[in-house]
Coordinates of N, CA and C in Angstrom, one line a residue:
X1 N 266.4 123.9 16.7 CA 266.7 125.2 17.1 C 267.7 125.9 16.2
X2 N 268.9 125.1 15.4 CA 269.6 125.5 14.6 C 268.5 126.0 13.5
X3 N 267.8 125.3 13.1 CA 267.3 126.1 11.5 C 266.2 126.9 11.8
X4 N 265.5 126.7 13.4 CA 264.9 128.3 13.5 C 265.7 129.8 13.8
X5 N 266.9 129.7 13.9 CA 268.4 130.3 14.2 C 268.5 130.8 12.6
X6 N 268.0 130.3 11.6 CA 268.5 130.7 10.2 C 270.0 130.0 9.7
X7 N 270.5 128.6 10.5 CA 271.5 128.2 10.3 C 271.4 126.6 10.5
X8 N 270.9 126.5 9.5 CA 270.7 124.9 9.5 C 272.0 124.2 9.5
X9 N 272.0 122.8 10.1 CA 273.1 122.2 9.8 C 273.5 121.4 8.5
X10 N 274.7 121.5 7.7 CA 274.2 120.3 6.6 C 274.6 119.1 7.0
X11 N 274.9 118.3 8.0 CA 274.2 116.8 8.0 C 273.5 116.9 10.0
X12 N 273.2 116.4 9.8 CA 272.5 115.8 11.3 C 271.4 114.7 11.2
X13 N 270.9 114.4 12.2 CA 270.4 113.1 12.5 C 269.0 113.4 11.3
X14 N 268.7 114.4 11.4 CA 267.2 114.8 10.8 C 267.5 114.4 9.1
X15 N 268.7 115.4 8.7 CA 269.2 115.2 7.7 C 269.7 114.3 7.1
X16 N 270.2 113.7 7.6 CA 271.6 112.6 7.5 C 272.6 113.4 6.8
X17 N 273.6 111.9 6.0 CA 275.0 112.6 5.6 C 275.7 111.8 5.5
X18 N 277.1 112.0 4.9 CA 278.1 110.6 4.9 C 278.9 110.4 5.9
X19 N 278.7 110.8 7.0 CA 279.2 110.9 8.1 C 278.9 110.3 9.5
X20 N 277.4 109.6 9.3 CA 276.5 109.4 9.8 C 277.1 108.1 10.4
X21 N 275.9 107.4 11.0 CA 275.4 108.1 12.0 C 275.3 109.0 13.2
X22 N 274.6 110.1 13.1 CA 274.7 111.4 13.9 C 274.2 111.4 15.3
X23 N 273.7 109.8 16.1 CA 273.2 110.0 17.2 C 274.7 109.0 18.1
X24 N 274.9 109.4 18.9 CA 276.1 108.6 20.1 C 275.4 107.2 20.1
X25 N 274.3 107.0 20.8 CA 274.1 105.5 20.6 C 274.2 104.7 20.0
X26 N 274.1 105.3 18.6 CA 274.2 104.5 17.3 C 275.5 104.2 16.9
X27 N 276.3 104.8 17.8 CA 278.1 104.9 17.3 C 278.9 104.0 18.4
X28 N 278.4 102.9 18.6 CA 278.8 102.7 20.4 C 280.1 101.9 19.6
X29 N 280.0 101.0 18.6 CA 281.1 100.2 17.7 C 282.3 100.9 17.1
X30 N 282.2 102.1 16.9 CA 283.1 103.3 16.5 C 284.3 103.4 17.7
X31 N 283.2 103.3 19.0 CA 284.1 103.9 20.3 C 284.8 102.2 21.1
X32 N 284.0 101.6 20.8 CA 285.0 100.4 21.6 C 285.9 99.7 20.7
X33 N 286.0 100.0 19.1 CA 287.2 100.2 18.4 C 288.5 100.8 18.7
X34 N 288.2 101.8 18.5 CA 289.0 102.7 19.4 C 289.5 102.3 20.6
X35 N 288.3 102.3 21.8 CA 289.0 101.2 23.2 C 289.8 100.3 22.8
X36 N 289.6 99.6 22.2 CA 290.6 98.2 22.1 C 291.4 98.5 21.5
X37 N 291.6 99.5 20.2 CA 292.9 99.8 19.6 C 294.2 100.4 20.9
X38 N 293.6 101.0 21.5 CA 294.3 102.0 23.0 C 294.6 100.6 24.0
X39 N 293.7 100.0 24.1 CA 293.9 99.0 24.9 C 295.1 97.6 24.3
X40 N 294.7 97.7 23.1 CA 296.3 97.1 22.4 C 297.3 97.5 22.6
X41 N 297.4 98.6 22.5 CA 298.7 99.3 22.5 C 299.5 99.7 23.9
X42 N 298.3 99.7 25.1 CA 299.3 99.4 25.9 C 298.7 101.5 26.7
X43 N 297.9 101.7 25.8 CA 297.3 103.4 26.1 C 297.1 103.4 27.1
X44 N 295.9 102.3 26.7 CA 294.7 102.3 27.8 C 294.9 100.8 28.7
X45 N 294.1 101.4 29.8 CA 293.5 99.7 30.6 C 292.4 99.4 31.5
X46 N 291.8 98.3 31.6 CA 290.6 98.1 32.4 C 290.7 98.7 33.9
X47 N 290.0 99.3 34.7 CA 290.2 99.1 36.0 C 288.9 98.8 36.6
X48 N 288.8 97.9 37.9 CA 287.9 97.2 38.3 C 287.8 98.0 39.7
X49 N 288.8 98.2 39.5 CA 288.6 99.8 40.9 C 287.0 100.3 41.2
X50 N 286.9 100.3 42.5 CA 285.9 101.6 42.8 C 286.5 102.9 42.8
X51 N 285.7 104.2 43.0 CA 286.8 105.6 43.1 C 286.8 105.4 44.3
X52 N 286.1 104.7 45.0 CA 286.8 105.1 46.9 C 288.6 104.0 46.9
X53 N 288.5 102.9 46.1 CA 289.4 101.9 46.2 C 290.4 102.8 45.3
X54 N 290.1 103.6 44.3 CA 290.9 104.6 43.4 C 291.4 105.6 44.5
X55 N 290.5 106.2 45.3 CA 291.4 107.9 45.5 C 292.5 106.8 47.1
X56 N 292.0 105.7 47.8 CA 293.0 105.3 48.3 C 294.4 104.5 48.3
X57 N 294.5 104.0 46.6 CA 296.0 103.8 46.1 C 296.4 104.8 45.4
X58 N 295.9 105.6 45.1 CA 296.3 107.3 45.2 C 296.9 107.9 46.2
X59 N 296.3 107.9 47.4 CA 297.0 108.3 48.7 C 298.3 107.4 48.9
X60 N 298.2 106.4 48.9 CA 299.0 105.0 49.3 C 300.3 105.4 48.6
X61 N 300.1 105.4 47.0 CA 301.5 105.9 46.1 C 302.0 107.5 47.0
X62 N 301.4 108.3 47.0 CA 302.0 109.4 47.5 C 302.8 109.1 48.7
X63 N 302.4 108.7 49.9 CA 302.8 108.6 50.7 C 304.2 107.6 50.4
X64 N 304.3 106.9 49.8 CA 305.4 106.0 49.5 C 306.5 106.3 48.1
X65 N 305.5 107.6 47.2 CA 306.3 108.3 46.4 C 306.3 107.0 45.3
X66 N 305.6 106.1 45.1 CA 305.5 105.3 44.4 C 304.4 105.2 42.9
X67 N 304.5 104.7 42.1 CA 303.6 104.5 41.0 C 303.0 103.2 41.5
X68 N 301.1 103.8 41.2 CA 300.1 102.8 41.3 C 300.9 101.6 40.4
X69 N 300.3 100.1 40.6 CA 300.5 99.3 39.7 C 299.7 99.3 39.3
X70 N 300.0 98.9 38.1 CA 298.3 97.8 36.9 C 298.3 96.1 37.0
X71 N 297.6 95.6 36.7 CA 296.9 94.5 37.1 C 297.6 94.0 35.9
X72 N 298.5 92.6 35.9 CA 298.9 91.8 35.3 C 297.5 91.7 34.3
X73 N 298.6 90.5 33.0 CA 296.8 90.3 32.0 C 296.7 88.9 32.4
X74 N 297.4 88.2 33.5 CA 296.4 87.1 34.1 C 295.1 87.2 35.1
X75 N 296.0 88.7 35.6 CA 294.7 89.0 36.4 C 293.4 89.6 35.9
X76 N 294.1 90.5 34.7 CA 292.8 91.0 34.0 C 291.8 90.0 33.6
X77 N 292.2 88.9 32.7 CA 291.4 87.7 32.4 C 291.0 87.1 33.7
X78 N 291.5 86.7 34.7 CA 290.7 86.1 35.5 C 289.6 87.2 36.3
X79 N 289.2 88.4 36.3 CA 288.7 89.4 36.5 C 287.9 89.3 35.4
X80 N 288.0 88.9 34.0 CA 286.9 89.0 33.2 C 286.3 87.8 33.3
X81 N 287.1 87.2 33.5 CA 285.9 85.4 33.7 C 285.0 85.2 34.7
X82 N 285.4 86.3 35.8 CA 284.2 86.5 36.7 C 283.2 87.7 36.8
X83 N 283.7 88.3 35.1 CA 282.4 89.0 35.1 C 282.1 90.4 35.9
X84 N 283.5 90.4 36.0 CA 283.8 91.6 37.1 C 283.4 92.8 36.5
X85 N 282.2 93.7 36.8 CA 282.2 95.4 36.0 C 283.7 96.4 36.2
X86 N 283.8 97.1 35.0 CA 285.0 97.4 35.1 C 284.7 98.9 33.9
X87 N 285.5 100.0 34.0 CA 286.1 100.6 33.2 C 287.0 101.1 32.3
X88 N 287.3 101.7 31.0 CA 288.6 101.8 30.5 C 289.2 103.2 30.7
X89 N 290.3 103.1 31.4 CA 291.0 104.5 31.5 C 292.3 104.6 30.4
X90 N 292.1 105.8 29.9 CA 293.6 106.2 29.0 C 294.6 105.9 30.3
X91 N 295.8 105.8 30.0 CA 296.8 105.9 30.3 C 297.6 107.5 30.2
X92 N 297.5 108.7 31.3 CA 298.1 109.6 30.7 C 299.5 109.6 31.2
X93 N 300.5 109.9 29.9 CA 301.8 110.0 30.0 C 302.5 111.1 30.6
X94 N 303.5 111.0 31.3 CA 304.4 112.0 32.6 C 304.9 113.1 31.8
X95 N 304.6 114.3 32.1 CA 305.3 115.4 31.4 C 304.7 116.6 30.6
X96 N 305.4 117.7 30.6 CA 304.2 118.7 30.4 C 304.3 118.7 28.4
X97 N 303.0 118.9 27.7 CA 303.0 119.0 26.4 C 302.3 120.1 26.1
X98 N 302.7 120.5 24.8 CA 302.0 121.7 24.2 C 301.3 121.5 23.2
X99 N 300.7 122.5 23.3 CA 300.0 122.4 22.0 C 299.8 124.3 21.5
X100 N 299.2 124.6 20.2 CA 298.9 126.1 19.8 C 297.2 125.8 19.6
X101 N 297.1 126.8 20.2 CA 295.3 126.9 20.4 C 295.4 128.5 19.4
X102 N 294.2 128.3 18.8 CA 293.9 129.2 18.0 C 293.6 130.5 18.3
X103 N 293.6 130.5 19.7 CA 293.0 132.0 20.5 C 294.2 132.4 21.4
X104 N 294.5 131.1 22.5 CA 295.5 131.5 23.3 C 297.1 131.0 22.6
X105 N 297.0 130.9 21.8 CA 298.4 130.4 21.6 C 299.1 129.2 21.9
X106 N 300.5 129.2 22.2 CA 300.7 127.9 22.6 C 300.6 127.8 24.3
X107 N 300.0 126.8 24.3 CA 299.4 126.3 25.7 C 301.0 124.8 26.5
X108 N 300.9 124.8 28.0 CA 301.8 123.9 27.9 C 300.8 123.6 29.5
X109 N 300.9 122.0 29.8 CA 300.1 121.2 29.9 C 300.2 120.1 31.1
X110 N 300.8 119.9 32.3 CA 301.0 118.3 32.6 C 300.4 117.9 33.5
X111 N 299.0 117.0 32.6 CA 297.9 116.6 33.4 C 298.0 115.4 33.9
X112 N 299.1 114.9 34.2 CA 299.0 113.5 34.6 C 299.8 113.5 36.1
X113 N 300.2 115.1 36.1 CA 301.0 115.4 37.5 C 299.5 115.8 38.3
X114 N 298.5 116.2 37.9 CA 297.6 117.1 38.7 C 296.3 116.0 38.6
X115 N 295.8 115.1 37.7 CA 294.2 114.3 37.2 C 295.1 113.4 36.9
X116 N 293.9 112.7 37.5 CA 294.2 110.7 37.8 C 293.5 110.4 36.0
X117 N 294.0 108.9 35.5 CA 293.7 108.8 34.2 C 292.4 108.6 34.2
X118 N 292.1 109.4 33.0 CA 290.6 109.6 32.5 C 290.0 108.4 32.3
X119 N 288.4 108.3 32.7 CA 288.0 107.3 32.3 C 287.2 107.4 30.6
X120 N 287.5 106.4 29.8 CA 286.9 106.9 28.2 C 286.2 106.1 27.7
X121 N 285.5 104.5 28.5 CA 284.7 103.9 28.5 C 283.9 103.5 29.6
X122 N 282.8 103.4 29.9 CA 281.9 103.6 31.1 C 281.5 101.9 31.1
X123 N 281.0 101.7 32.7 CA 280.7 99.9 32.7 C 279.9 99.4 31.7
X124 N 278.9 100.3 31.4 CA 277.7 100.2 30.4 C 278.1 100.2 29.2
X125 N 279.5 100.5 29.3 CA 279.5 100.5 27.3 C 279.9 101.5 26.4
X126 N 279.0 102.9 27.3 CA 279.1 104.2 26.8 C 280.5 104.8 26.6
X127 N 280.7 105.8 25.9 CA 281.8 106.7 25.9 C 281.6 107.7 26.8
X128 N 282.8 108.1 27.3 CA 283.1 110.0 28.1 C 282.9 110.6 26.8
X129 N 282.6 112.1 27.1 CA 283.1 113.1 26.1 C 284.4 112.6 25.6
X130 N 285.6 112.3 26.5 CA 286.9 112.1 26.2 C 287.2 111.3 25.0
X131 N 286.6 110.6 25.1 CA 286.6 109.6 23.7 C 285.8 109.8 22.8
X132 N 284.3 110.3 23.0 CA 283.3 110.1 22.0 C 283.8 111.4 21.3
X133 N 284.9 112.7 21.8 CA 284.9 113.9 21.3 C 285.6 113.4 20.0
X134 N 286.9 112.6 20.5 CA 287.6 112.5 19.9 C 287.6 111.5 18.6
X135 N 286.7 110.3 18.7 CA 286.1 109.8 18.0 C 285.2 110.2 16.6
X136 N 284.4 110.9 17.2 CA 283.8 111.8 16.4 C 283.9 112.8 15.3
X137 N 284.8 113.5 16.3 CA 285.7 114.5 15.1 C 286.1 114.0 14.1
X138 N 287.4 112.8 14.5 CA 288.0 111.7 13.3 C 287.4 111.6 12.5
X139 N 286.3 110.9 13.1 CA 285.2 110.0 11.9 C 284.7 110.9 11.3
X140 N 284.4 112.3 11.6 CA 283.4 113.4 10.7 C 284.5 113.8 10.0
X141 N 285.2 114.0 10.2 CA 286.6 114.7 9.4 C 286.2 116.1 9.3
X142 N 286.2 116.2 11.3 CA 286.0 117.9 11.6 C 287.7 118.4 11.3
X143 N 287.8 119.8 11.0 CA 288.9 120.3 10.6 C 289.6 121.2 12.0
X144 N 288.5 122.2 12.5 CA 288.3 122.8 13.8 C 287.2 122.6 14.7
X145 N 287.8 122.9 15.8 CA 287.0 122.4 17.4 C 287.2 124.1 17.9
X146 N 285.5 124.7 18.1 CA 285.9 126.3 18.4 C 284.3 125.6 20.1
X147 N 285.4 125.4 21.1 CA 284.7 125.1 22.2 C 285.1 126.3 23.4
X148 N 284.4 126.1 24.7 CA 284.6 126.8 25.9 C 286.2 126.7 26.2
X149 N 286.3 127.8 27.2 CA 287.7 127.9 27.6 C 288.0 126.7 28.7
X150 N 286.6 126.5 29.4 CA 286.9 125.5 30.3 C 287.6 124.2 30.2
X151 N 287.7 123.8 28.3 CA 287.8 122.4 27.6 C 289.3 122.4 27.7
X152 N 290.2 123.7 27.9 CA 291.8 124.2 27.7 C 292.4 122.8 28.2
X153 N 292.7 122.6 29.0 CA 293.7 121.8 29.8 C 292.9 120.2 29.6
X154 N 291.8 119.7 29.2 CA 291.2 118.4 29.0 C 291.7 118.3 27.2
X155 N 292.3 119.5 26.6 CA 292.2 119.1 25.5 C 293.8 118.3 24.6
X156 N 294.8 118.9 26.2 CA 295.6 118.1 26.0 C 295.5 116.8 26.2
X157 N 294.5 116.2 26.9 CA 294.4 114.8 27.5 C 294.6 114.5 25.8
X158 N 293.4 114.8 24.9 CA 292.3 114.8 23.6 C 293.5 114.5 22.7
X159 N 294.1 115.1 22.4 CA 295.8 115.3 21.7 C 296.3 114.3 22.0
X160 N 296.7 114.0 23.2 CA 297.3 112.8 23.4 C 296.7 111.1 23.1
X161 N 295.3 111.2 23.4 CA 294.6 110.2 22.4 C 294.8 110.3 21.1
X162 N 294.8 111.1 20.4 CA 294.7 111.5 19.2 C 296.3 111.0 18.6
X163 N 297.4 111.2 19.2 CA 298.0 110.7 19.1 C 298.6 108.9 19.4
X164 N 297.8 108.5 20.2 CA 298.1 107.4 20.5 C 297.6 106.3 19.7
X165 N 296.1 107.1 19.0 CA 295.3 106.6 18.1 C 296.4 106.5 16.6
X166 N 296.9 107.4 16.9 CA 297.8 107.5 15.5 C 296.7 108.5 14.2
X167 N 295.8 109.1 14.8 CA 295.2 110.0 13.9 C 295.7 111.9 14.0
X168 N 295.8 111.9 13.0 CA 296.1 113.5 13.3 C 294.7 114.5 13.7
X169 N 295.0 115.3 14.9 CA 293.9 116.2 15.6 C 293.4 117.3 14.6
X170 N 292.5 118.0 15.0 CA 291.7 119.2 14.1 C 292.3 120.6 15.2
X171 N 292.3 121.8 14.6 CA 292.9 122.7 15.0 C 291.7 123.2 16.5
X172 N 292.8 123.8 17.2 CA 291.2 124.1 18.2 C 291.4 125.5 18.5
X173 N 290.3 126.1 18.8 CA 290.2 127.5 19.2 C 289.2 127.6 20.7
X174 N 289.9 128.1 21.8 CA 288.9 128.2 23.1 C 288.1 129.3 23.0
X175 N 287.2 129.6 23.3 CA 286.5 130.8 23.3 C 286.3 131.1 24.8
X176 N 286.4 132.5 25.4 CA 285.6 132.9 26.3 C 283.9 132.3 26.7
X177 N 284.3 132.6 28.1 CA 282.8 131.8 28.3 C 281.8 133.1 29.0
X178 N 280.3 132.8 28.6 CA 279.4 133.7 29.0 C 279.1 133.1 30.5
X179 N 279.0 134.6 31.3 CA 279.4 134.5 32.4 C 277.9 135.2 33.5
X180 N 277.4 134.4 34.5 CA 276.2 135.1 35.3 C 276.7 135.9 35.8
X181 N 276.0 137.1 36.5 CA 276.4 138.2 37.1 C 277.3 138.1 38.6
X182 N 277.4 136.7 39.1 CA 278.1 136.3 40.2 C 279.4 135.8 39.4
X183 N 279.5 135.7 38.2 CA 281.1 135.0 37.6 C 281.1 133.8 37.6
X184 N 279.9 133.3 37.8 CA 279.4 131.2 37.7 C 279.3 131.5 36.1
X185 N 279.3 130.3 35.3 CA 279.5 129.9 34.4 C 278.1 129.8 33.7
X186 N 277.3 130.6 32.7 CA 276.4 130.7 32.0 C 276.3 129.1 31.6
X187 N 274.8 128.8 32.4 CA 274.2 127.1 31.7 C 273.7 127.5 30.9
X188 N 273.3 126.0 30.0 CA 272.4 126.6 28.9 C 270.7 125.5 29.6
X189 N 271.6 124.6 30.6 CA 270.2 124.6 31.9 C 269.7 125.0 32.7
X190 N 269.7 126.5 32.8 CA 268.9 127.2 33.3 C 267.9 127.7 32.5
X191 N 266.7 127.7 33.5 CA 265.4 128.0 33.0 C 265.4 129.1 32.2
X192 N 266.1 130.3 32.1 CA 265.7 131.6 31.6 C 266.7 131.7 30.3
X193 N 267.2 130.7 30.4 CA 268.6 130.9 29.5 C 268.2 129.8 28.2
X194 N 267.7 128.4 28.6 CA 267.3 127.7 27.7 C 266.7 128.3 26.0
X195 N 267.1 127.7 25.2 CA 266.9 128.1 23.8 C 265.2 127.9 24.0
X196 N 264.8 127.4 24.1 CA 263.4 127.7 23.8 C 262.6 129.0 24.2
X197 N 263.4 129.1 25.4 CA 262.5 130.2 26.2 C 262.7 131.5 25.3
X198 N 263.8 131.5 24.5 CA 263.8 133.0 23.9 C 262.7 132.6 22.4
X199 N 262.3 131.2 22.2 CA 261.7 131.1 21.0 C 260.0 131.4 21.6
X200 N 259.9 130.8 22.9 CA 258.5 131.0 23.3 C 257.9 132.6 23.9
X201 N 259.1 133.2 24.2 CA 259.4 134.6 24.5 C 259.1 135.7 23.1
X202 N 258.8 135.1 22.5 CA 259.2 136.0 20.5 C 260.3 136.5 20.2
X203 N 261.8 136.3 21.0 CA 262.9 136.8 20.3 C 263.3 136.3 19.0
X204 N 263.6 137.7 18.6 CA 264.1 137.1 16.8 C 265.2 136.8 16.7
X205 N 265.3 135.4 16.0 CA 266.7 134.9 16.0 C 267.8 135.8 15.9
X206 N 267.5 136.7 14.5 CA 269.0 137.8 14.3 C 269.6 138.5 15.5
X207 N 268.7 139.0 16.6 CA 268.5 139.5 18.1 C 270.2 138.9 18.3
X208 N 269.4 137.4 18.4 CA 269.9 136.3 19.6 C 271.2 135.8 19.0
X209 N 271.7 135.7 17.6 CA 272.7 135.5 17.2 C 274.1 136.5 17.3
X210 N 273.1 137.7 17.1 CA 274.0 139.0 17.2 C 274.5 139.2 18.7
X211 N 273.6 138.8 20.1 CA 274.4 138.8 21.2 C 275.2 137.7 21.4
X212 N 275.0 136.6 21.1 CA 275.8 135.5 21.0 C 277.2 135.6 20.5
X213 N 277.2 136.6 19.4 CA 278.6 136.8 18.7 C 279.3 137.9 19.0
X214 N 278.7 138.7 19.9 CA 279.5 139.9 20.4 C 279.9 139.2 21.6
X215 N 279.5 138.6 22.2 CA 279.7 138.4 24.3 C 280.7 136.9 23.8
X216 N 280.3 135.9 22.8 CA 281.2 134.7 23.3 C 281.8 134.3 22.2
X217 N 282.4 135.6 21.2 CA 283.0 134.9 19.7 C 284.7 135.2 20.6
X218 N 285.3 136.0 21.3 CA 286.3 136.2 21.4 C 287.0 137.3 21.0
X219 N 285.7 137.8 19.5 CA 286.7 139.1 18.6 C 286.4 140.2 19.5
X220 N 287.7 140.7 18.9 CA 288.1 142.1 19.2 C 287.3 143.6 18.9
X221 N 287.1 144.4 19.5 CA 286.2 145.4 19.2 C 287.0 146.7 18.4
X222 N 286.8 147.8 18.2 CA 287.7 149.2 17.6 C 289.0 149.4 18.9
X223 N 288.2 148.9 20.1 CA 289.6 149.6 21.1 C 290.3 148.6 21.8
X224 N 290.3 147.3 20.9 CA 291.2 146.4 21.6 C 290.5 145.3 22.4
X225 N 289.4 145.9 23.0 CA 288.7 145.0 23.8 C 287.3 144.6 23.8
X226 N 287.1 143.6 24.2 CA 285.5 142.9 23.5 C 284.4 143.8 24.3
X227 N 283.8 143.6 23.1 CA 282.2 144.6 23.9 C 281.3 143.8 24.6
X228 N 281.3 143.7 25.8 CA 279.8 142.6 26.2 C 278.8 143.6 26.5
X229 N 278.8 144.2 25.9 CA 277.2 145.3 26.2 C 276.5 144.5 25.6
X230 N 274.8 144.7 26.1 CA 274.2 143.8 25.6 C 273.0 144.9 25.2

């Protein structure tokens, strides 16, 4: 869809590149690197928790004003010798952090008072976004991250991996989001909205790039304010 768009990518899976490989499956050793480096250090840690057994030592600390515990590493090992399915969650640290976003400025942040620690390894192996974003970027040696506004407040989690990884992050810029006529959040899984339908429809790419960059780039119009005329 990119290079019927007139904007091919220069590396992707079709392509390749020195960056490669370009598919998540093929990167699963990239990301449980990472896990274990987080997990060395004391970031990250396994939890064998279910989320019903999670949101009730959640409750339990509040009411007692107390911090959950973590599971000793005799217990962790005797939990892996039986093969127990488990998770890896970052560790997020107390306190509000900032960061400067390329659109909104500096942003300040404290997600570990409001979201329980992210999970960034799945029982199966996989990565979250949370890790695979971050991973990836690294490894491609993305410079900027120009994503939804929704990403704002998950991107301090991202920073703070990034940090704990000991790699330095890429600059980010949020963009406004395209928005349905009720103010729900424009999918790109809806039927009428999916890229193909405007290719099986005869829309000319220039058309579709040119509304794309007026309604969700952010820039500014002659009077200050963005045009979403369409």
């Amino acid at each position: 869809m990119l290079e019927w768009a007139g904007i091919p990518p220069d590396e992707s899976p079709r392509r390749g590149g020195p960056y490669g490989p370009y598919e998540q499956s093929q990167r699963l050793n990239l990301y449980h690197e990472a896990a274990q480096a987080l997990l060395d250090s004391g970031a990250a840690y396994r939890c064998f928790c279910t989320p019903q057994r999670l949101e009730l030592i959640k409750k339990e600390a509040l009411q007692s004003r107390q911090t959950p515990r973590h599971l000793t590493s005799s217990q962790v090992q005797d939990k892996l010798s039986k093969n127990l399915p488990f998770v890896v969650r970052f560790q997020l640290p107390s306190g509000a952090h900032s960061f400067q976003d390329l659109v909104y400025g500096w942003t300040h942040h404290d997600v570990a008072s409001v979201e329980g620690d992210p999970v960034i390894l799945k029982q199966d192996g996989f990565p979250t976004y949370h890790l695979a974003n971050v991973v990836d970027d690294y490894k491609m040696a993305v410079s900027h991250v120009l994503r939804g506004e929704e990403w704002l407040i998950s991107t301090t989690k991202h920073l703070l991996m990034y940090r704990a990884l000991g790699w330095p992050p890429p600059a980010y810029a949020h963009l406004p989001l395209l928005l349905n006529k009720d103010g729900s959040k424009l999918s790109k899984r809806q039927g009428d909205i999916f890229l193909q339908h405007f290719v099986q429809s005869g829309y000319l790419p220039d058309a579709l790039l040119d509304v794309i960059t007026n309604c969700g780039s952010g820039f500014a119009g002659k009077d200050g304010e963005r045009d979403l005329s369409i």
